[in-house]
GROMACS .gro file of C-alpha atoms in nm:
model
  223
    1MET     CA    1  -0.671  -0.300  -0.279
    2ALA     CA    2  -0.355  -0.169  -0.444
    3THR     CA    3  -0.231  -0.130  -0.799
    4ARG     CA    4   0.131  -0.226  -0.856
    5ILE     CA    5   0.362  -0.152  -1.148
    6PHE     CA    6   0.605  -0.425  -1.247
    7TYR     CA    7   0.907  -0.300  -1.444
    8LEU     CA    8   1.034  -0.621  -1.602
    9ASP     CA    9   1.339  -0.723  -1.805
   10ASP     CA   10   1.510  -1.046  -1.903
   11SER     CA   11   1.861  -1.191  -1.891
   12GLY     CA   12   2.037  -1.514  -1.985
   13THR     CA   13   2.180  -1.656  -2.306
   14VAL     CA   14   2.131  -1.957  -2.530
   15ASP     CA   15   2.493  -2.059  -2.461
   16THR     CA   16   2.428  -2.105  -2.088
   17GLY     CA   17   2.069  -2.221  -2.134
   18PHE     CA   18   1.948  -1.985  -1.862
   19ILE     CA   19   1.636  -1.771  -1.900
   20VAL     CA   20   1.575  -1.510  -1.631
   21TYR     CA   21   1.311  -1.244  -1.578
   22GLY     CA   22   1.364  -0.986  -1.307
   23TRP     CA   23   1.140  -0.702  -1.199
   24LEU     CA   24   1.107  -0.393  -0.987
   25GLU     CA   25   0.761  -0.373  -0.826
   26ILE     CA   26   0.619  -0.042  -0.699
   27ASP     CA   27   0.280   0.045  -0.550
   28ILE     CA   28   0.137   0.310  -0.782
   29VAL     CA   29   0.044   0.531  -0.484
   30TYR     CA   30   0.415   0.557  -0.398
   31TRP     CA   31   0.541   0.575  -0.755
   32SER     CA   32   0.647   0.941  -0.751
   33ARG     CA   33   0.821   0.908  -0.414
   34ALA     CA   34   1.001   0.592  -0.520
   35LEU     CA   35   1.114   0.751  -0.847
   36ARG     CA   36   1.230   1.065  -0.665
   37CYS     CA   37   1.438   0.847  -0.432
   38TRP     CA   38   1.604   0.681  -0.731
   39LEU     CA   39   1.664   1.010  -0.914
   40ASP     CA   40   1.824   1.156  -0.602
   41PHE     CA   41   2.054   0.853  -0.598
   42ARG     CA   42   2.150   0.920  -0.960
   43LYS     CA   43   2.225   1.286  -0.880
   44LYS     CA   44   2.451   1.182  -0.594
   45LEU     CA   45   2.613   0.925  -0.818
   46TYR     CA   46   2.699   1.199  -1.065
   47ARG     CA   47   2.858   1.409  -0.791
   48ASP     CA   48   3.059   1.112  -0.662
   49THR     CA   49   3.160   0.941  -0.988
   50GLY     CA   50   3.093   1.170  -1.283
   51ILE     CA   51   2.828   0.935  -1.427
   52PRO     CA   52   2.554   1.162  -1.569
   53ALA     CA   53   2.206   1.108  -1.428
   54ASP     CA   54   2.070   1.033  -1.775
   55PHE     CA   55   2.338   0.778  -1.865
   56GLU     CA   56   2.185   0.433  -1.921
   57ILE     CA   57   2.336   0.181  -1.681
   58HIS     CA   58   2.312  -0.134  -1.891
   59SER     CA   59   2.429  -0.409  -1.658
   60THR     CA   60   2.621  -0.639  -1.892
   61LYS     CA   61   2.814  -0.349  -2.044
   62PHE     CA   62   2.854  -0.146  -1.726
   63ILE     CA   63   2.966  -0.422  -1.488
   64ASN     CA   64   3.192  -0.585  -1.746
   65GLY     CA   65   3.385  -0.267  -1.814
   66ARG     CA   66   3.245  -0.158  -2.149
   67ASP     CA   67   3.137   0.194  -2.251
   68ARG     CA   68   3.259   0.511  -2.080
   69PRO     CA   69   2.993   0.596  -1.822
   70SER     CA   70   3.191   0.855  -1.629
   71THR     CA   71   3.331   1.187  -1.741
   72ASP     CA   72   3.646   1.075  -1.555
   73ALA     CA   73   3.852   0.851  -1.785
   74GLY     CA   74   4.046   0.712  -1.490
   75TRP     CA   75   3.727   0.607  -1.315
   76ASN     CA   76   3.612   0.422  -1.625
   77ARG     CA   77   3.921   0.202  -1.634
   78SER     CA   78   3.841   0.041  -1.295
   79LYS     CA   79   3.600  -0.254  -1.296
   80GLU     CA   80   3.596  -0.236  -0.918
   81ASN     CA   81   3.446   0.113  -0.939
   82ARG     CA   82   3.165  -0.024  -1.151
   83ARG     CA   83   3.099  -0.315  -0.915
   84VAL     CA   84   3.070  -0.075  -0.623
   85VAL     CA   85   2.817   0.138  -0.809
   86ALA     CA   86   2.609  -0.163  -0.914
   87GLN     CA   87   2.589  -0.277  -0.553
   88GLN     CA   88   2.499   0.072  -0.436
   89ALA     CA   89   2.219   0.073  -0.691
   90LEU     CA   90   2.082  -0.258  -0.560
   91ALA     CA   91   2.102  -0.135  -0.202
   92GLN     CA   92   1.912   0.182  -0.297
   93LEU     CA   93   1.594  -0.021  -0.345
   94ALA     CA   94   1.561  -0.051   0.033
   95TYR     CA   95   1.507   0.327   0.051
   96MET     CA   96   1.246   0.345  -0.226
   97PRO     CA   97   0.895   0.347  -0.074
   98SER     CA   98   0.702   0.024  -0.148
   99ALA     CA   99   0.970  -0.104  -0.389
  100ARG     CA  100   1.021  -0.479  -0.411
  101ALA     CA  101   1.251  -0.693  -0.622
  102GLY     CA  102   1.162  -1.027  -0.776
  103ALA     CA  103   1.299  -1.276  -1.027
  104VAL     CA  104   1.231  -1.616  -1.182
  105TYR     CA  105   1.450  -1.844  -1.389
  106ARG     CA  106   1.464  -2.165  -1.589
  107CYS     CA  107   1.752  -2.358  -1.743
  108THR     CA  108   1.708  -2.542  -2.073
  109ASP     CA  109   1.921  -2.735  -2.320
  110LYS     CA  110   1.720  -2.608  -2.616
  111LYS     CA  111   1.903  -2.419  -2.890
  112GLY     CA  112   1.818  -2.188  -3.177
  113ALA     CA  113   1.451  -2.115  -3.232
  114ALA     CA  114   1.356  -2.367  -2.963
  115TYR     CA  115   1.540  -2.154  -2.706
  116GLY     CA  116   1.335  -1.853  -2.813
  117GLU     CA  117   1.016  -2.056  -2.773
  118GLU     CA  118   1.128  -2.160  -2.425
  119ARG     CA  119   1.197  -1.796  -2.336
  120ALA     CA  120   0.841  -1.712  -2.442
  121ALA     CA  121   0.712  -1.998  -2.228
  122VAL     CA  122   0.900  -1.863  -1.926
  123TYR     CA  123   0.744  -1.522  -1.982
  124THR     CA  124   0.400  -1.685  -1.989
  125ALA     CA  125   0.477  -1.867  -1.665
  126THR     CA  126   0.601  -1.540  -1.512
  127LEU     CA  127   0.283  -1.362  -1.618
  128HIS     CA  128   0.064  -1.627  -1.458
  129TYR     CA  129   0.279  -1.629  -1.143
  130LEU     CA  130   0.242  -1.252  -1.098
  131ASP     CA  131  -0.128  -1.268  -1.175
  132ARG     CA  132  -0.179  -1.531  -0.904
  133GLN     CA  133   0.020  -1.328  -0.653
  134LEU     CA  134  -0.193  -1.022  -0.721
  135ALA     CA  135  -0.514  -1.223  -0.700
  136GLY     CA  136  -0.411  -1.363  -0.364
  137ALA     CA  137  -0.358  -1.011  -0.229
  138GLY     CA  138  -0.668  -0.867  -0.396
  139ASP     CA  139  -0.449  -0.625  -0.593
  140HIS     CA  140  -0.404  -0.539  -0.960
  141GLY     CA  141  -0.088  -0.484  -1.162
  142ILE     CA  142   0.056  -0.334  -1.479
  143ILE     CA  143   0.365  -0.471  -1.654
  144VAL     CA  144   0.613  -0.230  -1.814
  145MET     CA  145   0.884  -0.387  -2.031
  146ASP     CA  146   1.192  -0.276  -2.220
  147GLY     CA  147   1.120  -0.255  -2.591
  148ASP     CA  148   0.904  -0.095  -2.856
  149GLY     CA  149   0.609  -0.335  -2.855
  150SER     CA  150   0.683  -0.475  -3.201
  151ASP     CA  151   0.690  -0.833  -3.066
  152LEU     CA  152   0.319  -0.907  -3.039
  153SER     CA  153   0.369  -1.240  -2.861
  154TYR     CA  154   0.367  -1.061  -2.525
  155GLN     CA  155   0.035  -0.898  -2.608
  156ARG     CA  156  -0.113  -1.233  -2.709
  157GLU     CA  157  -0.016  -1.394  -2.379
  158HIS     CA  158  -0.177  -1.114  -2.180
  159ARG     CA  159  -0.497  -1.149  -2.379
  160LYS     CA  160  -0.514  -1.520  -2.300
  161LEU     CA  161  -0.571  -1.436  -1.934
  162LYS     CA  162  -0.939  -1.472  -1.844
  163LEU     CA  163  -1.087  -1.124  -1.843
  164ALA     CA  164  -1.329  -1.200  -1.561
  165THR     CA  165  -1.059  -1.310  -1.319
  166ARG     CA  166  -0.730  -1.155  -1.434
  167HIS     CA  167  -0.544  -0.913  -1.207
  168ILE     CA  168  -0.275  -0.808  -1.456
  169VAL     CA  169  -0.458  -0.532  -1.640
  170GLU     CA  170  -0.407  -0.430  -2.002
  171ASP     CA  171  -0.142  -0.546  -2.248
  172PRO     CA  172   0.219  -0.493  -2.143
  173TRP     CA  173   0.337  -0.135  -2.170
  174PHE     CA  174   0.673  -0.080  -2.337
  175ALA     CA  175   0.945   0.175  -2.264
  176ALA     CA  176   1.296   0.218  -2.399
  177SER     CA  177   1.550   0.139  -2.130
  178ASP     CA  178   1.776   0.427  -2.231
  179THR     CA  179   1.506   0.677  -2.130
  180ASN     CA  180   1.334   0.492  -1.844
  181GLN     CA  181   1.515   0.464  -1.511
  182PRO     CA  182   1.294   0.194  -1.350
  183VAL     CA  183   1.342  -0.029  -1.655
  184GLN     CA  184   1.717   0.009  -1.605
  185VAL     CA  185   1.670  -0.106  -1.246
  186ALA     CA  186   1.482  -0.412  -1.377
  187ASP     CA  187   1.775  -0.484  -1.609
  188LEU     CA  188   2.014  -0.477  -1.312
  189LEU     CA  189   1.785  -0.706  -1.112
  190ALA     CA  190   1.754  -0.954  -1.399
  191TYR     CA  191   2.131  -0.963  -1.452
  192THR     CA  192   2.197  -0.999  -1.078
  193ALA     CA  193   1.948  -1.286  -1.056
  194TYR     CA  194   2.110  -1.445  -1.362
  195GLN     CA  195   2.455  -1.445  -1.205
  196ALA     CA  196   2.313  -1.565  -0.870
  197THR     CA  197   2.163  -1.871  -1.038
  198LEU     CA  198   2.420  -1.937  -1.313
  199LYS     CA  199   2.721  -1.909  -1.080
  200HIS     CA  200   2.972  -1.858  -1.359
  201ALA     CA  201   3.326  -1.878  -1.221
  202GLY     CA  202   3.420  -1.548  -1.383
  203LYS     CA  203   3.137  -1.369  -1.201
  204LYS     CA  204   3.191  -1.517  -0.856
  205PHE     CA  205   3.200  -1.165  -0.713
  206MET     CA  206   2.827  -1.137  -0.801
  207TRP     CA  207   2.705  -1.470  -0.666
  208ASP     CA  208   2.584  -1.326  -0.335
  209TRP     CA  209   2.470  -0.982  -0.451
  210TRP     CA  210   2.103  -1.082  -0.455
  211VAL     CA  211   2.089  -1.213  -0.099
  212ARG     CA  212   2.333  -0.952   0.037
  213HIS     CA  213   2.179  -0.637  -0.110
  214LEU     CA  214   1.816  -0.747  -0.144
  215PRO     CA  215   1.752  -0.920   0.190
  216ALA     CA  216   1.378  -0.849   0.179
  217ALA     CA  217   1.340  -1.013  -0.164
  218ASP     CA  218   1.271  -1.379  -0.222
  219VAL     CA  219   1.553  -1.571  -0.387
  220PRO     CA  220   1.498  -1.615  -0.764
  221LEU     CA  221   1.218  -1.865  -0.816
  222HIS     CA  222   1.272  -2.165  -1.041
  223LEU     CA  223   0.980  -2.204  -1.286
   0.00000   0.00000   0.00000
């Protein structure tokens, strides 16, 4: 029996109708080794590109050319540089002990508040999906999400799980993405899954990133 941590983040917009949740899954026994592997990658990235190890790589800003991640102004002006780094980051997961990537998505035509309600419904479906997967393996899991915990709807959904049979333990734990590296990885996974399923013409360069750099991961699951 194992305990697994799921670092989870969302992507998608009301304009496209897509709702995506992506996650980085790590066996808690290997947590320190997996994190060390990622931190070593960030140190090397700093040596190679001038991007400080504590700089938050926020996918939509980073890949689309916003912010100034590197200390090298010339490096920052190249979108191709950023795309290379994002792909290197995805590929790094293969070297992190026990690390797995996963994602789910749904497309809706709902707008406004109804879109927000649909997003909440997709989270609920994701929660139940992960709980079933853990139950099937005889494992337990903890969900860590970007945020401050002020949205109590997530807590309510966790508490609806039957205590006697649930395998997701506790309420979701929250961590700010700017200070938590695995949550930043989850953000990259969610955004990569979003572009893999949306297939926006302007992001064609990302369409195959999921299958190319995460060959061991299932393709994003439609809920």
